[in-house]
Amino acid sequence: MFYSLIGKVTVKLIVSFVRNKFVMRTALLTGAGVVAGVTVVGVAGYLATRDVPEG
């Protein structure tokens, strides 16, 4: 219960900090960059580990 309270307070502080420091456009671009990065790493990992038949 105590850890849940700490988590809620932490999330509220982070959200308020992000709202005060970042413009929405910057936050959206950062989020899109993170999603693109994760996608690239996932695709590269898939391509590196897939089973390719010998030609």
Coordinates of C-alpha atoms in Angstrom, one line a residue:
M1 CA 0.0 0.0 0.0
F2 CA 2.8 2.4 0.9
Y3 CA 4.6 1.6 -2.4
S4 CA 1.4 2.3 -4.3
L5 CA 1.2 5.7 -2.7
I6 CA 4.8 6.5 -3.6
G7 CA 4.2 5.4 -7.2
K8 CA 1.1 7.6 -7.5
V9 CA 3.0 10.6 -6.1
T10 CA 6.0 10.0 -8.4
V11 CA 3.8 9.7 -11.5
K12 CA 2.0 13.0 -10.6
L13 CA 5.3 14.8 -10.1
I14 CA 6.7 13.5 -13.4
V15 CA 3.5 14.5 -15.3
S16 CA 3.5 18.0 -13.8
F17 CA 7.2 18.4 -14.5
V18 CA 6.7 17.3 -18.1
R19 CA 3.8 19.7 -18.6
N20 CA 5.7 22.6 -17.2
K21 CA 9.0 22.0 -19.0
F22 CA 8.1 20.5 -22.4
V23 CA 5.9 21.8 -25.2
M24 CA 3.4 19.2 -26.4
R25 CA 5.1 19.1 -29.8
T26 CA 8.4 18.2 -28.2
A27 CA 6.8 15.5 -26.1
L28 CA 5.1 14.0 -29.2
L29 CA 8.3 14.1 -31.2
T30 CA 10.2 12.4 -28.4
G31 CA 7.5 9.8 -28.1
A32 CA 7.5 9.1 -31.8
G33 CA 11.3 8.8 -31.7
V34 CA 11.2 6.3 -28.9
V35 CA 8.6 4.2 -30.7
A36 CA 10.6 4.3 -33.9
G37 CA 13.8 3.3 -32.1
V38 CA 12.1 0.4 -30.4
T39 CA 10.6 -0.7 -33.7
V40 CA 14.0 -0.5 -35.5
V41 CA 15.6 -2.6 -32.7
G42 CA 12.8 -5.1 -32.8
V43 CA 13.0 -5.5 -36.6
A44 CA 16.8 -5.8 -36.5
G45 CA 16.6 -8.4 -33.8
Y46 CA 14.0 -10.4 -35.8
L47 CA 16.0 -10.3 -38.9
A48 CA 19.2 -11.3 -37.1
T49 CA 17.6 -14.3 -35.4
R50 CA 15.2 -15.7 -38.0
D51 CA 15.8 -19.1 -39.5
V52 CA 16.9 -18.5 -43.1
P53 CA 17.1 -21.7 -45.3
E54 CA 20.4 -22.2 -47.0
G55 CA 20.2 -21.5 -50.7

